[in-house]
Tab-separated table of C-alpha atoms in Angstrom:
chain	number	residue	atom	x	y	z
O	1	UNK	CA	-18.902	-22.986	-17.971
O	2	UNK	CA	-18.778	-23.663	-21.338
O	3	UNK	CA	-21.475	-20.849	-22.292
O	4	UNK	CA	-18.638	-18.639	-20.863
O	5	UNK	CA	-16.234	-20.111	-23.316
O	6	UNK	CA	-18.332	-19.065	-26.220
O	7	UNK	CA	-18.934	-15.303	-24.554
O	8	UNK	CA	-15.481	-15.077	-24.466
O	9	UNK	CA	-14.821	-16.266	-28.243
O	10	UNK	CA	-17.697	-13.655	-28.861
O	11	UNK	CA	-16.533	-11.100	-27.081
O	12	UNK	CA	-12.872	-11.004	-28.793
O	13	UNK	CA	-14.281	-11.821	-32.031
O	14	UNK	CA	-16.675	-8.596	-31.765
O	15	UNK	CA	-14.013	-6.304	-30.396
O	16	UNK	CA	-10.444	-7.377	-31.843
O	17	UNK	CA	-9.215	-4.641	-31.209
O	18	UNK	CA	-10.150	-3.591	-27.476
O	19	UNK	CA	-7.700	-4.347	-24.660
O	20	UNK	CA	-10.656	-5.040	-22.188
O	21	UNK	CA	-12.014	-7.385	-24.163
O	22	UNK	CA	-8.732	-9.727	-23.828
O	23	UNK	CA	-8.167	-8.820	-20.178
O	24	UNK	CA	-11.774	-10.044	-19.682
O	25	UNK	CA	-11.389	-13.357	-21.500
O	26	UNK	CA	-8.022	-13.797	-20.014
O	27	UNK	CA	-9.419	-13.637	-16.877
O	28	UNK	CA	-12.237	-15.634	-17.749
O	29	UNK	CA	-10.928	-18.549	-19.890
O	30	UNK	CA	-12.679	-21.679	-18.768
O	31	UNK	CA	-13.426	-25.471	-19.439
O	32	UNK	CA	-12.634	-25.072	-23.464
O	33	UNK	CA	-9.391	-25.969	-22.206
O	34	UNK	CA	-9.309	-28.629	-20.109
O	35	UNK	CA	-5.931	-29.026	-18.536
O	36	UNK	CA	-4.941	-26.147	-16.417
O	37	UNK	CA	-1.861	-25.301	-18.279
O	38	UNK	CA	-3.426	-25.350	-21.150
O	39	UNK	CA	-6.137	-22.269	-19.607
O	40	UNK	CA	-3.378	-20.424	-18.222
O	41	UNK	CA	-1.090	-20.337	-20.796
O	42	UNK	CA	-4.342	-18.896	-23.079
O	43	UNK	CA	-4.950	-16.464	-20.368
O	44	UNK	CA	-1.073	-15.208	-20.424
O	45	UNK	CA	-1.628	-14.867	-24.041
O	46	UNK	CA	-4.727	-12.413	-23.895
O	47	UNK	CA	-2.917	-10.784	-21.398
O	48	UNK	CA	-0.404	-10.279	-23.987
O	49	UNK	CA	-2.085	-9.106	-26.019
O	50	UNK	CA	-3.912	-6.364	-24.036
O	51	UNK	CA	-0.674	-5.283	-23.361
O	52	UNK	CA	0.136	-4.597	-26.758
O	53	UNK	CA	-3.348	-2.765	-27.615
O	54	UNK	CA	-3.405	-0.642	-24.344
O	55	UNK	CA	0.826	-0.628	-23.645
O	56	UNK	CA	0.014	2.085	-20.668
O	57	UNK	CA	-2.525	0.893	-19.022
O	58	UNK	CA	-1.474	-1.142	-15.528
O	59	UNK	CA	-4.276	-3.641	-15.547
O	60	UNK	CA	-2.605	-6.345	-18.429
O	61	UNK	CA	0.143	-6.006	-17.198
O	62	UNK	CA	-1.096	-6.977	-12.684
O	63	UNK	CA	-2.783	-9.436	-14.450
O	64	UNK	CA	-0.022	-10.988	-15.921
O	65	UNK	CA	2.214	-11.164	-12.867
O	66	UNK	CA	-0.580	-12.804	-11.150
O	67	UNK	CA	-1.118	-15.732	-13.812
O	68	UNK	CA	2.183	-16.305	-14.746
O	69	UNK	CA	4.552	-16.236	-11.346
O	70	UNK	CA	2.093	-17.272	-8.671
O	71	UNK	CA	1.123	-21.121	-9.132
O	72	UNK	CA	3.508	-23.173	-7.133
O	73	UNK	CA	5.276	-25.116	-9.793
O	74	UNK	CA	6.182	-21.315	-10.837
O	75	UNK	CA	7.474	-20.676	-8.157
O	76	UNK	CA	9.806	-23.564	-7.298
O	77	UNK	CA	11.338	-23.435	-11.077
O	78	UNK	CA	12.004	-19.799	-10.142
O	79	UNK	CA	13.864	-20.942	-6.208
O	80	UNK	CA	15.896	-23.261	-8.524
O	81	UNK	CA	15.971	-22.274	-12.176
O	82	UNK	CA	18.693	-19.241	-12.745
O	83	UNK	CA	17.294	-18.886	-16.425
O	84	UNK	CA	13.718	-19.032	-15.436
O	85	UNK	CA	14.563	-16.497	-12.496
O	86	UNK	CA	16.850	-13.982	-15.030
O	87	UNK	CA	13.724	-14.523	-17.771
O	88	UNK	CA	11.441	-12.949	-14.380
O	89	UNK	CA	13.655	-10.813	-13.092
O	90	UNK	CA	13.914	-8.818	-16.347
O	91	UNK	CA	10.100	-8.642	-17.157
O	92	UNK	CA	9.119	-7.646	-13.891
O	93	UNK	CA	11.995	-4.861	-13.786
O	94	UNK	CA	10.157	-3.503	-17.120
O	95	UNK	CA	7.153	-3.257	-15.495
O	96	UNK	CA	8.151	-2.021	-12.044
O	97	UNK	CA	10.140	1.065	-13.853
O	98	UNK	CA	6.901	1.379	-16.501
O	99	UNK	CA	4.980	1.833	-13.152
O	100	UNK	CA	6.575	3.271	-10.478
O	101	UNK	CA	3.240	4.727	-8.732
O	102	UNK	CA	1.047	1.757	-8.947
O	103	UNK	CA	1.333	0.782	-5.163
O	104	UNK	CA	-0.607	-2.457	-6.918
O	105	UNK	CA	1.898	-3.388	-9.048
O	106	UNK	CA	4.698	-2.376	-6.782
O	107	UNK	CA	2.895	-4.867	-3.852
O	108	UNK	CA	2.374	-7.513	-6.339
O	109	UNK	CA	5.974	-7.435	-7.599
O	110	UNK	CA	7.096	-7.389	-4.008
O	111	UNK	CA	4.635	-10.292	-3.116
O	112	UNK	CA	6.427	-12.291	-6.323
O	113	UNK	CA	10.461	-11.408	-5.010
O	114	UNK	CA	9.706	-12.741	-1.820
O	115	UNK	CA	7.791	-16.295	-3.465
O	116	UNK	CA	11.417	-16.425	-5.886
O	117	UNK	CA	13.376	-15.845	-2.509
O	118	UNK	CA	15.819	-19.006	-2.285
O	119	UNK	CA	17.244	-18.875	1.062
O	120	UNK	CA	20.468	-17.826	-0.961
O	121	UNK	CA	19.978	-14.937	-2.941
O	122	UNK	CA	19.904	-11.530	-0.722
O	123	UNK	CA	19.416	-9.877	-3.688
O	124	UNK	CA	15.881	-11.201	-4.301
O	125	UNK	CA	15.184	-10.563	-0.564
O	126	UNK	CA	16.010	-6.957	-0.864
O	127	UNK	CA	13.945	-6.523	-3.761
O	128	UNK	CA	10.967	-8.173	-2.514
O	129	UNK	CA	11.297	-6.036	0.608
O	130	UNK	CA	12.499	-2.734	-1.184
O	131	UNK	CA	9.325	-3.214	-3.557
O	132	UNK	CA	6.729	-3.625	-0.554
O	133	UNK	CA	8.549	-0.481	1.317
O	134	UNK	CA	7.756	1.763	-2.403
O	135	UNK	CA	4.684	0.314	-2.553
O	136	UNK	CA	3.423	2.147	1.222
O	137	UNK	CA	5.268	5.354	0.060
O	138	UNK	CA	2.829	5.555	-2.933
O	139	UNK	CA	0.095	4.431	-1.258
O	140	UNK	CA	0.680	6.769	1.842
O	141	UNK	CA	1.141	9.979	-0.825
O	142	UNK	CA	-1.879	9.276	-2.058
O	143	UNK	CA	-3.552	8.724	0.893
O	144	UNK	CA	-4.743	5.570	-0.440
O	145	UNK	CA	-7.545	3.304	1.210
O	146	UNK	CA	-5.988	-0.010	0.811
O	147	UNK	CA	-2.730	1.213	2.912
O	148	UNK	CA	-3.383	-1.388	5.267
O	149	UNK	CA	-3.553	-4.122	2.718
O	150	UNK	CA	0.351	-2.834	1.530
O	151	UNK	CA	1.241	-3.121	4.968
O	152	UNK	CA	0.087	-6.511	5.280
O	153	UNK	CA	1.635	-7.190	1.981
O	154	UNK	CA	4.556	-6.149	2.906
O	155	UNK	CA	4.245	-8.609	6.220
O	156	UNK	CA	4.137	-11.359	4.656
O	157	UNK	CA	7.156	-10.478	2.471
O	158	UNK	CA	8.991	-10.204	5.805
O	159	UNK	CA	7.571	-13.831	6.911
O	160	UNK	CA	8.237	-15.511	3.753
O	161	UNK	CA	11.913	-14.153	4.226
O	162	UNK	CA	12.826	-15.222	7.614
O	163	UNK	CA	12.102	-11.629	9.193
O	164	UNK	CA	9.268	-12.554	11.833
O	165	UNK	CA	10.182	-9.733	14.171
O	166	UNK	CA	9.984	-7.243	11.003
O	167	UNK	CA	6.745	-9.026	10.081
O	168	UNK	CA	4.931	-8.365	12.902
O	169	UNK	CA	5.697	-4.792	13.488
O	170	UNK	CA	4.601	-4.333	10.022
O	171	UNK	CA	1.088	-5.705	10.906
O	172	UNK	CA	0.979	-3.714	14.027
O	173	UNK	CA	1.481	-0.695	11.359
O	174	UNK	CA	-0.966	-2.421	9.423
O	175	UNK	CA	-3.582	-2.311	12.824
O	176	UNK	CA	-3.111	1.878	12.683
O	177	UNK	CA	-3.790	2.335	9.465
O	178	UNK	CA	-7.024	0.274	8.533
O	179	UNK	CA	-10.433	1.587	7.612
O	180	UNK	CA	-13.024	-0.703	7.758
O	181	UNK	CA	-13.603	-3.935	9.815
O	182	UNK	CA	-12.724	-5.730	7.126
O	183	UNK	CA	-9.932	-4.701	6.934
O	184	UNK	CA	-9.113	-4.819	10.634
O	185	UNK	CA	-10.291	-8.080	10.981
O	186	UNK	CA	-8.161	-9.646	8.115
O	187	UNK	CA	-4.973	-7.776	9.767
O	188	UNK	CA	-5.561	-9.829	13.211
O	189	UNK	CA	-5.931	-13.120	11.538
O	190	UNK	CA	-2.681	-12.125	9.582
O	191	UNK	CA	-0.833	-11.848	13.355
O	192	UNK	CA	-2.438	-15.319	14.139
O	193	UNK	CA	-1.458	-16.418	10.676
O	194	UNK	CA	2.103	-15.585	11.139
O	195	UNK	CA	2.787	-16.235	14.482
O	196	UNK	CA	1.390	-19.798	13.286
O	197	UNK	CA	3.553	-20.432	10.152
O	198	UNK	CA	6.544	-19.439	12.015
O	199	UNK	CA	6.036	-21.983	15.277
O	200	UNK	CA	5.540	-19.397	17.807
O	201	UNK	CA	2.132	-20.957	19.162
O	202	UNK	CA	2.066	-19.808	22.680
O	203	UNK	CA	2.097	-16.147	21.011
O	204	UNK	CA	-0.843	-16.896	18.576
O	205	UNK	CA	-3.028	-18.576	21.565
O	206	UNK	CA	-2.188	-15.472	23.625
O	207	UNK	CA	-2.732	-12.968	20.748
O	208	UNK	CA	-6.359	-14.904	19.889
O	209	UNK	CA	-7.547	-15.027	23.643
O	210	UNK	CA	-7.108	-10.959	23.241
O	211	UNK	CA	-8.756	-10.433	20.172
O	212	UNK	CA	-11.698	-12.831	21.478
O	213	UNK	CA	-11.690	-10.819	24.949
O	214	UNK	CA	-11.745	-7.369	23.055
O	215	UNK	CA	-14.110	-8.497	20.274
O	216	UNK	CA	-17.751	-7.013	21.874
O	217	UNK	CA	-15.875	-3.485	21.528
O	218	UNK	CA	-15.222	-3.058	18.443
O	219	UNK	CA	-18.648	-2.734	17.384
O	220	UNK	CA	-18.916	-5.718	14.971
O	221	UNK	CA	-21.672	-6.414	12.564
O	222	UNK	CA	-23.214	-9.730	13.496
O	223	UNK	CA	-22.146	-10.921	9.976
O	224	UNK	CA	-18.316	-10.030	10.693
O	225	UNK	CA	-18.934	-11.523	14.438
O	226	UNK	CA	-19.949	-15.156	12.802
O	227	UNK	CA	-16.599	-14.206	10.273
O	228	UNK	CA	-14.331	-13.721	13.506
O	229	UNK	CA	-16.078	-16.768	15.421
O	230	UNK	CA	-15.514	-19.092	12.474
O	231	UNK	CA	-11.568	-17.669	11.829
O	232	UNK	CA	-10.968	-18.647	15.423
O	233	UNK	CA	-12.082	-21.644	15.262
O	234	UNK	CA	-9.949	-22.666	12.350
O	235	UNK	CA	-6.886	-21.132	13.896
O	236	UNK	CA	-7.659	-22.585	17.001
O	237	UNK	CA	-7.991	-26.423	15.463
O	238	UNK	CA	-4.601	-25.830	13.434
O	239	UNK	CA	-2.784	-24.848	16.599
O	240	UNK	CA	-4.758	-27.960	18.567
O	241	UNK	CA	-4.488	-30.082	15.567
């Protein structure tokens, strides 16, 4: 760990002036910084920074939403803190308008609305949903392979918002549009995931009894058999639990 704390010195002494090299570090800083807070806020920095080298290019700035909204301290201030929501509001508005055909950024920014939703604030709600809505539109244009992975996005806005009913016809959207078993896979433990979170355990026992019944016809891999065995047995012992 800390041999990548000296690559990463290296690497932005040897190339000062190359955005990559600070989105790399940023996303790499480790154990020369001991307290969390103290590795983040370094990160933000580089992140910063790339964004001033490379101003146009979407990567700093996904980055940066990711590191500095997501941790959960972050996202209580912003619940509670008007100031630290405005100070959020405004930079992510920036970067939404910079990039209005990154379905990433859009999803991401839609992901963050819904975390800063207080129970209080429609507003927020309508962004976080209006964001996750752009963000298939894009995605669906460009006939993107990570639609379903907007739509389930865009789920768990819903769920994090109240809107179960919403949420789960967006994951049955999610079912008809994946493209790998991955991805399918994922989408079903989302439903069980959901259904979970919001109470409604007779629904998830019912909905992972079907998936088990159906499971030898979807052609699995024996690899993503042992992944569907093991995610059934963990929803299983938090319904049970």
């Amino acid at each position: 760990r800390e041999s990548i704390s000296i690559l990463m010195d290296k690497l932005i002494q040897e190339h000062p002036n190359n955005f990559e090299a600070y989105l790399i570090s940023g996303k790499n800083i480790s154990f020369k910084y001991q307290r969390p807070r103290e590795r983040r806020k370094k990160s933000i920095e580089h992140f910063y920074k790339a964004i001033e080298l490379a101003p146009n290019n979407p990567e700093a700035y996904h980055a940066l939403m990711e590191y500095k909204y997501i941790e959960q301290l972050d996202i209580l201030d912003l619940k509670s803190n008007t100031d630290k929501y405005n100070e959020f509001d405004n930079e992510l508005s920036v970067i939404v308008k910079k990039f209005p055909d990154s379905p990433r950024i859009l999803s991401t920014a839609s992901k963050l609305y819904s975390n800063a939703y207080n129970l209080k604030d429609d507003v927020r709600r309508e962004k976080a949903i209006n964001l996750g809505k752009q963000a298939i539109e894009v995605a669906n244009r460009k006939k993107s392979s990570s639609l379903n992975l907007y739509y389930r996005s865009l789920a768990g806005v819903y769920s994090n918002c109240g809107l179960v009913s919403e949420s789960e016809q967006t994951l049955n959207l999610a079912l008809d549009n994946y493209v790998d078993d991955s991805q399918l896979i994922n989408t079903y433990f989302d439903l069980f995931a959901i259904d979970i979170y919001n109470g409604k355990f007779l629904e998830a026992v019912k909905s992972i009894e079907e998936f088990k019944s159906s499971m030898g016809g979807f052609g699995f891999s024996s690899e993503d058999v042992l992944k569907c065995k093991v995610g059934l047995e963990f929803y299983n012992s938090v319904i049970y639990a």
